[in-house]
PDB file of C-alpha atoms and ligand atoms in Angstrom:
ATOM      1  CA  MET J   1      63.206  26.191  -3.561  1.00  0.00           C
ATOM      2  CA  THR J   2      60.860  24.865  -1.060  1.00  0.00           C
ATOM      3  CA  SER J   3      61.000  21.109   0.390  1.00  0.00           C
ATOM      4  CA  ALA J   4      61.883  17.587  -0.797  1.00  0.00           C
ATOM      5  CA  PRO J   5      59.000  16.280  -1.789  1.00  0.00           C
ATOM      6  CA  SER J   6      59.971  12.893  -1.052  1.00  0.00           C
ATOM      7  CA  GLY J   7      56.985  10.887  -0.577  1.00  0.00           C
ATOM      8  CA  LYS J   8      54.455  12.882  -0.833  1.00  0.00           C
ATOM      9  CA  ARG J   9      51.748  13.220  -3.311  1.00  0.00           C
ATOM     10  CA  VAL J  10      52.310  15.387  -5.756  1.00  0.00           C
ATOM     11  CA  ALA J  11      49.592  17.211  -8.252  1.00  0.00           C
ATOM     12  CA  LEU J  12      51.778  18.675 -11.089  1.00  0.00           C
ATOM     13  CA  HIS J  13      49.905  21.376 -13.250  1.00  0.00           C
ATOM     14  CA  ALA J  14      50.856  20.375 -16.855  1.00  0.00           C
ATOM     15  CA  CYS J  15      50.314  23.135 -19.885  1.00  0.00           C
ATOM     16  CA  CYS J  16      51.391  20.932 -23.099  1.00  0.00           C
ATOM     17  CA  GLY J  17      53.589  17.844 -22.990  1.00  0.00           C
ATOM     18  CA  PRO J  18      56.742  19.067 -24.065  1.00  0.00           C
ATOM     19  CA  CYS J  19      57.054  21.302 -21.345  1.00  0.00           C
ATOM     20  CA  LEU J  20      55.810  17.960 -19.188  1.00  0.00           C
ATOM     21  CA  LEU J  21      58.978  16.054 -19.869  1.00  0.00           C
ATOM     22  CA  GLU J  22      61.856  17.758 -18.314  1.00  0.00           C
ATOM     23  CA  PRO J  23      59.762  19.202 -14.820  1.00  0.00           C
ATOM     24  CA  TYR J  24      57.899  15.608 -14.135  1.00  0.00           C
ATOM     25  CA  ASP J  25      60.891  13.570 -14.488  1.00  0.00           C
ATOM     26  CA  ALA J  26      62.936  16.527 -11.949  1.00  0.00           C
ATOM     27  CA  LEU J  27      59.736  15.543  -9.157  1.00  0.00           C
ATOM     28  CA  VAL J  28      60.193  11.448  -9.510  1.00  0.00           C
ATOM     29  CA  ASP J  29      64.105  11.718  -8.658  1.00  0.00           C
ATOM     30  CA  GLU J  30      63.238  13.666  -6.077  1.00  0.00           C
ATOM     31  CA  GLY J  31      61.097  10.884  -5.186  1.00  0.00           C
ATOM     32  CA  ALA J  32      57.735  12.451  -5.443  1.00  0.00           C
ATOM     33  CA  GLU J  33      54.663  10.515  -6.417  1.00  0.00           C
ATOM     34  CA  VAL J  34      53.120  12.703  -9.050  1.00  0.00           C
ATOM     35  CA  VAL J  35      49.556  12.824 -10.625  1.00  0.00           C
ATOM     36  CA  VAL J  36      49.499  15.226 -13.667  1.00  0.00           C
ATOM     37  CA  VAL J  37      46.060  17.679 -13.821  1.00  0.00           C
ATOM     38  CA  TYR J  38      45.793  18.790 -17.166  1.00  0.00           C
ATOM     39  CA  TYR J  39      43.676  21.809 -16.357  1.00  0.00           C
ATOM     40  CA  ASN J  40      44.452  24.923 -19.424  1.00  0.00           C
ATOM     41  CA  PRO J  41      40.582  26.899 -20.117  1.00  0.00           C
ATOM     42  CA  ASN J  42      43.134  30.060 -21.406  1.00  0.00           C
ATOM     43  CA  ILE J  43      43.905  27.956 -24.651  1.00  0.00           C
ATOM     44  CA  HIS J  44      42.155  29.226 -28.253  1.00  0.00           C
ATOM     45  CA  PRO J  45      40.849  28.141 -29.972  1.00  0.00           C
ATOM     46  CA  GLU J  46      39.108  24.274 -28.813  1.00  0.00           C
ATOM     47  CA  GLY J  47      41.123  22.065 -31.587  1.00  0.00           C
ATOM     48  CA  GLU J  48      43.999  23.574 -30.187  1.00  0.00           C
ATOM     49  CA  TYR J  49      43.134  22.604 -27.334  1.00  0.00           C
ATOM     50  CA  GLN J  50      42.298  19.289 -27.705  1.00  0.00           C
ATOM     51  CA  ARG J  51      45.412  19.068 -29.570  1.00  0.00           C
ATOM     52  CA  ARG J  52      47.913  19.989 -26.848  1.00  0.00           C
ATOM     53  CA  ARG J  53      45.906  17.598 -24.342  1.00  0.00           C
ATOM     54  CA  ASP J  54      45.943  14.867 -26.373  1.00  0.00           C
ATOM     55  CA  THR J  55      49.672  15.219 -27.195  1.00  0.00           C
ATOM     56  CA  LEU J  56      49.616  15.179 -23.006  1.00  0.00           C
ATOM     57  CA  LEU J  57      47.399  12.404 -22.967  1.00  0.00           C
ATOM     58  CA  GLY J  58      49.395  10.546 -25.663  1.00  0.00           C
ATOM     59  CA  HIS J  59      52.823  10.887 -23.353  1.00  0.00           C
ATOM     60  CA  ALA J  60      51.081  10.360 -20.592  1.00  0.00           C
ATOM     61  CA  LEU J  61      50.179   6.811 -22.127  1.00  0.00           C
ATOM     62  CA  ALA J  62      53.282   5.368 -23.505  1.00  0.00           C
ATOM     63  CA  ALA J  63      55.293   6.550 -20.236  1.00  0.00           C
ATOM     64  CA  GLY J  64      52.592   5.432 -17.317  1.00  0.00           C
ATOM     65  CA  ILE J  65      52.040   8.595 -16.114  1.00  0.00           C
ATOM     66  CA  GLU J  66      49.280   8.945 -14.228  1.00  0.00           C
ATOM     67  CA  VAL J  67      46.504  12.251 -15.556  1.00  0.00           C
ATOM     68  CA  GLU J  68      43.483  13.805 -14.126  1.00  0.00           C
ATOM     69  CA  VAL J  69      41.641  15.906 -17.130  1.00  0.00           C
ATOM     70  CA  ARG J  70      39.710  19.382 -15.652  1.00  0.00           C
ATOM     71  CA  PRO J  71      36.838  20.303 -17.851  1.00  0.00           C
ATOM     72  CA  TYR J  72      37.456  22.573 -21.106  1.00  0.00           C
ATOM     73  CA  ASP J  73      35.541  26.073 -19.752  1.00  0.00           C
ATOM     74  CA  PRO J  74      36.740  28.542 -22.056  1.00  0.00           C
ATOM     75  CA  VAL J  75      34.241  31.089 -20.787  1.00  0.00           C
ATOM     76  CA  VAL J  76      36.074  31.251 -17.014  1.00  0.00           C
ATOM     77  CA  TRP J  77      39.101  32.247 -19.297  1.00  0.00           C
ATOM     78  CA  PHE J  78      37.136  35.295 -21.402  1.00  0.00           C
ATOM     79  CA  GLU J  79      34.891  35.687 -18.384  1.00  0.00           C
ATOM     80  CA  THR J  80      37.891  36.555 -15.370  1.00  0.00           C
ATOM     81  CA  VAL J  81      41.378  36.884 -17.500  1.00  0.00           C
ATOM     82  CA  ALA J  82      40.438  38.521 -20.365  1.00  0.00           C
ATOM     83  CA  PRO J  83      39.212  41.711 -19.143  1.00  0.00           C
ATOM     84  CA  HIS J  84      43.061  42.379 -18.114  1.00  0.00           C
ATOM     85  CA  GLY J  85      44.007  42.369 -22.258  1.00  0.00           C
ATOM     86  CA  SER J  86      46.417  44.321 -22.992  1.00  0.00           C
ATOM     87  CA  SER J  87      48.394  44.482 -19.854  1.00  0.00           C
ATOM     88  CA  ARG J  88      50.282  41.172 -20.414  1.00  0.00           C
ATOM     89  CA  SER J  89      51.612  40.846 -17.143  1.00  0.00           C
ATOM     90  CA  GLU J  90      47.986  41.254 -15.274  1.00  0.00           C
ATOM     91  CA  ARG J  91      46.348  39.321 -17.918  1.00  0.00           C
ATOM     92  CA  CYS J  92      49.088  36.531 -17.639  1.00  0.00           C
ATOM     93  CA  ARG J  93      49.084  36.646 -13.495  1.00  0.00           C
ATOM     94  CA  ALA J  94      45.782  36.143 -13.787  1.00  0.00           C
ATOM     95  CA  CYS J  95      45.593  33.234 -16.085  1.00  0.00           C
ATOM     96  CA  TYR J  96      47.895  31.216 -14.271  1.00  0.00           C
ATOM     97  CA  ARG J  97      45.894  32.464 -10.620  1.00  0.00           C
ATOM     98  CA  LEU J  98      42.812  30.648 -12.658  1.00  0.00           C
ATOM     99  CA  ARG J  99      44.440  27.269 -13.368  1.00  0.00           C
ATOM    100  CA  LEU J 100      46.464  26.801 -10.564  1.00  0.00           C
ATOM    101  CA  THR J 101      43.819  27.295  -8.332  1.00  0.00           C
ATOM    102  CA  GLU J 102      41.621  24.744  -9.709  1.00  0.00           C
ATOM    103  CA  VAL J 103      44.486  22.339  -9.640  1.00  0.00           C
ATOM    104  CA  ALA J 104      45.345  23.223  -6.274  1.00  0.00           C
ATOM    105  CA  ARG J 105      41.655  23.090  -5.171  1.00  0.00           C
ATOM    106  CA  TRP J 106      41.253  19.836  -6.996  1.00  0.00           C
ATOM    107  CA  ALA J 107      43.851  18.768  -5.143  1.00  0.00           C
ATOM    108  CA  ALA J 108      43.505  19.493  -1.426  1.00  0.00           C
ATOM    109  CA  GLU J 109      40.026  17.097  -2.746  1.00  0.00           C
ATOM    110  CA  ASN J 110      41.769  14.469  -3.744  1.00  0.00           C
ATOM    111  CA  GLY J 111      44.129  13.855  -0.811  1.00  0.00           C
ATOM    112  CA  PHE J 112      47.032  15.346  -2.148  1.00  0.00           C
ATOM    113  CA  GLU J 113      50.185  16.921  -0.358  1.00  0.00           C
ATOM    114  CA  ALA J 114      51.538  19.852  -2.929  1.00  0.00           C
ATOM    115  CA  VAL J 115      51.238  21.453  -5.797  1.00  0.00           C
ATOM    116  CA  ALA J 116      53.621  22.422  -8.953  1.00  0.00           C
ATOM    117  CA  SER J 117      53.914  23.547 -12.637  1.00  0.00           C
ATOM    118  CA  THR J 118      55.273  22.519 -15.720  1.00  0.00           C
ATOM    119  CA  LEU J 119      54.691  26.617 -16.827  1.00  0.00           C
ATOM    120  CA  THR J 120      58.411  27.293 -14.705  1.00  0.00           C
ATOM    121  CA  VAL J 121      60.141  25.462 -17.831  1.00  0.00           C
ATOM    122  CA  SER J 122      58.736  28.063 -20.514  1.00  0.00           C
ATOM    123  CA  PRO J 123      61.902  31.378 -20.558  1.00  0.00           C
ATOM    124  CA  TYR J 124      58.675  32.396 -22.302  1.00  0.00           C
ATOM    125  CA  GLN J 125      56.535  32.583 -18.986  1.00  0.00           C
ATOM    126  CA  ASP J 126      57.220  34.560 -15.440  1.00  0.00           C
ATOM    127  CA  ALA J 127      58.516  32.231 -13.121  1.00  0.00           C
ATOM    128  CA  ASP J 128      58.075  34.726 -10.002  1.00  0.00           C
ATOM    129  CA  THR J 129      54.180  35.224 -10.774  1.00  0.00           C
ATOM    130  CA  ILE J 130      53.756  31.725 -11.164  1.00  0.00           C
ATOM    131  CA  THR J 131      55.443  31.306  -7.993  1.00  0.00           C
ATOM    132  CA  GLU J 132      53.577  33.973  -6.379  1.00  0.00           C
ATOM    133  CA  GLU J 133      50.054  32.817  -7.512  1.00  0.00           C
ATOM    134  CA  GLY J 134      50.942  28.980  -6.908  1.00  0.00           C
ATOM    135  CA  ARG J 135      51.849  30.032  -2.966  1.00  0.00           C
ATOM    136  CA  LEU J 136      48.528  31.715  -2.879  1.00  0.00           C
ATOM    137  CA  ALA J 137      46.571  29.339  -4.516  1.00  0.00           C
ATOM    138  CA  CYS J 138      47.931  26.749  -2.393  1.00  0.00           C
ATOM    139  CA  GLU J 139      47.628  28.750   0.514  1.00  0.00           C
ATOM    140  CA  ALA J 140      44.108  29.332   0.662  1.00  0.00           C
ATOM    141  CA  VAL J 141      43.378  25.251   0.792  1.00  0.00           C
ATOM    142  CA  GLY J 142      46.061  24.041   2.884  1.00  0.00           C
ATOM    143  CA  LEU J 143      48.695  23.189   0.650  1.00  0.00           C
ATOM    144  CA  GLU J 144      51.967  23.213  -0.162  1.00  0.00           C
ATOM    145  CA  TYR J 145      53.757  24.808  -3.106  1.00  0.00           C
ATOM    146  CA  LEU J 146      56.109  23.333  -4.962  1.00  0.00           C
ATOM    147  CA  GLN J 147      58.488  26.632  -5.761  1.00  0.00           C
ATOM    148  CA  ARG J 148      60.746  25.197  -8.519  1.00  0.00           C
ATOM    149  CA  ASP J 149      62.710  27.407 -12.015  1.00  0.00           C
ATOM    150  CA  TYR J 150      62.968  24.622 -15.174  1.00  0.00           C
ATOM    151  CA  ARG J 151      63.981  27.279 -16.928  1.00  0.00           C
ATOM    152  CA  ASP J 152      67.301  25.491 -17.367  1.00  0.00           C
ATOM    153  CA  ARG J 153      66.290  22.573 -18.298  1.00  0.00           C
ATOM    154  CA  TYR J 154      64.394  23.706 -21.204  1.00  0.00           C
ATOM    155  CA  PRO J 155      66.653  23.151 -24.310  1.00  0.00           C
ATOM    156  CA  ASP J 156      66.284  18.996 -23.299  1.00  0.00           C
ATOM    157  CA  ALA J 157      62.547  19.925 -23.107  1.00  0.00           C
ATOM    158  CA  THR J 158      62.810  21.195 -26.437  1.00  0.00           C
ATOM    159  CA  ARG J 159      65.331  18.095 -27.558  1.00  0.00           C
ATOM    160  CA  ARG J 160      63.490  15.575 -26.284  1.00  0.00           C
ATOM    161  CA  SER J 161      60.119  16.835 -27.304  1.00  0.00           C
ATOM    162  CA  ARG J 162      61.080  16.814 -31.356  1.00  0.00           C
ATOM    163  CA  ASP J 163      62.828  13.519 -30.816  1.00  0.00           C
ATOM    164  CA  LEU J 164      59.386  11.903 -29.604  1.00  0.00           C
ATOM    165  CA  GLY J 165      57.740  13.749 -32.514  1.00  0.00           C
ATOM    166  CA  MET J 166      55.267  15.510 -30.181  1.00  0.00           C
ATOM    167  CA  TYR J 167      53.353  18.760 -31.300  1.00  0.00           C
ATOM    168  CA  ARG J 168      54.918  21.695 -30.770  1.00  0.00           C
ATOM    169  CA  GLN J 169      52.868  25.134 -30.589  1.00  0.00           C
ATOM    170  CA  ASN J 170      54.375  28.153 -31.363  1.00  0.00           C
ATOM    171  CA  TYR J 171      52.080  30.585 -29.256  1.00  0.00           C
ATOM    172  CA  CYS J 172      51.263  30.665 -25.316  1.00  0.00           C
ATOM    173  CA  GLY J 173      47.507  29.820 -25.218  1.00  0.00           C
ATOM    174  CA  CYS J 174      44.830  32.301 -25.218  1.00  0.00           C
ATOM    175  CA  VAL J 175      43.535  34.222 -28.303  1.00  0.00           C
ATOM    176  CA  LEU J 176      45.406  37.047 -27.624  1.00  0.00           C
ATOM    177  CA  SER J 177      48.875  35.680 -27.272  1.00  0.00           C
ATOM    178  CA  ALA J 178      48.706  34.093 -30.495  1.00  0.00           C
ATOM    179  CA  THR J 179      47.829  37.084 -32.000  1.00  0.00           C
ATOM    180  CA  GLU J 180      50.861  38.967 -30.323  1.00  0.00           C
ATOM    181  CA  ALA J 181      53.050  35.968 -31.406  1.00  0.00           C
ATOM    182  CA  ALA J 182      51.928  36.744 -35.202  1.00  0.00           C
ATOM    183  CA  GLU J 183      53.149  40.341 -34.898  1.00  0.00           C
ATOM    184  CA  GLU J 184      56.405  39.138 -33.613  1.00  0.00           C
ATOM    185  CA  ARG J 185      57.218  37.103 -36.639  1.00  0.00           C
ATOM    186  CA  THR J 186      56.039  39.155 -38.438  1.00  0.00           C
ATOM    187  CA  ALA J 187      57.995  41.597 -37.062  1.00  0.00           C
ATOM    188  CA  ARG J 188      61.133  39.333 -37.392  1.00  0.00           C
ATOM    189  CA  LYS J 189      60.843  38.432 -40.906  1.00  0.00           C
ATOM    190  CA  ALA J 190      60.726  42.119 -41.783  1.00  0.00           C
ATOM    191  CA  GLU J 191      64.138  43.411 -39.219  1.00  0.00           C
ATOM    192  CA  ARG J 192      65.453  40.145 -40.929  1.00  0.00           C
ATOM    193  CA  GLN J 193      64.436  42.005 -44.740  1.00  0.00           C
ATOM    194  CA  ALA J 194      66.458  45.039 -43.432  1.00  0.00           C
ATOM    195  CA  ARG J 195      69.491  43.777 -42.369  1.00  0.00           C
ATOM    196  CA  ARG J 196      69.744  41.368 -46.218  1.00  0.00           C
ATOM    197  CA  GLN J 197      68.950  44.642 -47.749  1.00  0.00           C
ATOM    198  CA  ALA J 198      71.600  46.753 -45.906  1.00  0.00           C
TER     199      ALA J 198
HETATM  200  S1  SF4 S   1      49.580  34.839 -22.913  1.00  0.00           S
HETATM  201 FE1  SF4 S   1      49.891  32.584 -21.922  1.00  0.00          FE
HETATM  202  S2  SF4 S   1      49.869  32.677 -19.931  1.00  0.00           S
HETATM  203 FE2  SF4 S   1      49.512  34.837 -20.599  1.00  0.00          FE
HETATM  204  S3  SF4 S   1      46.966  35.328 -20.862  1.00  0.00           S
HETATM  205 FE3  SF4 S   1      47.595  34.441 -22.647  1.00  0.00          FE
HETATM  206  S4  SF4 S   1      47.466  32.214 -22.288  1.00  0.00           S
HETATM  207 FE4  SF4 S   1      47.390  33.297 -19.688  1.00  0.00          FE
END
């Protein structure tokens, strides 16, 4: 874990509304002045992107949270991340790099001192790779990357987002993850059926 961000202006990259809840509160509790940055060109299709963005914005409006929405540019994701295709680890690394690089660039241009990400609240993401890419993105523009592992707060994030009636997606974001998640659901269903018949 890096230094306490008390009093610092922190640009918090957020992937969606449910994942924002706990990391935002944690950083505010640490004394940071937090602005949320929504930059997720990985999300496919566009309707899904809009739904996740609007879920986050609806909560932010109600909670008085400032949000910067960066442009949705799925072409850049398909050009820089999709070529890593079947290697999920390399693909996700490139995806983290794309998003955190843009957030760090925007944060440096707008007078922030540090960057963090909500991605590490999800047990389905690779926290170590997120940290590596966050550090590299921040080093390139002279900012601090706040290494935080929020996975122990995932149950609270799940409960709170349900209580708030937030939209909760069932795949990570990209078109490949949608297919992978559907295949995993099918496999789990087949396993359950096989167990019942055994
Ligand atoms: S699975 Fe998620 S993190 Fe990995 S490439 Fe797809 S959208 Fe990005």
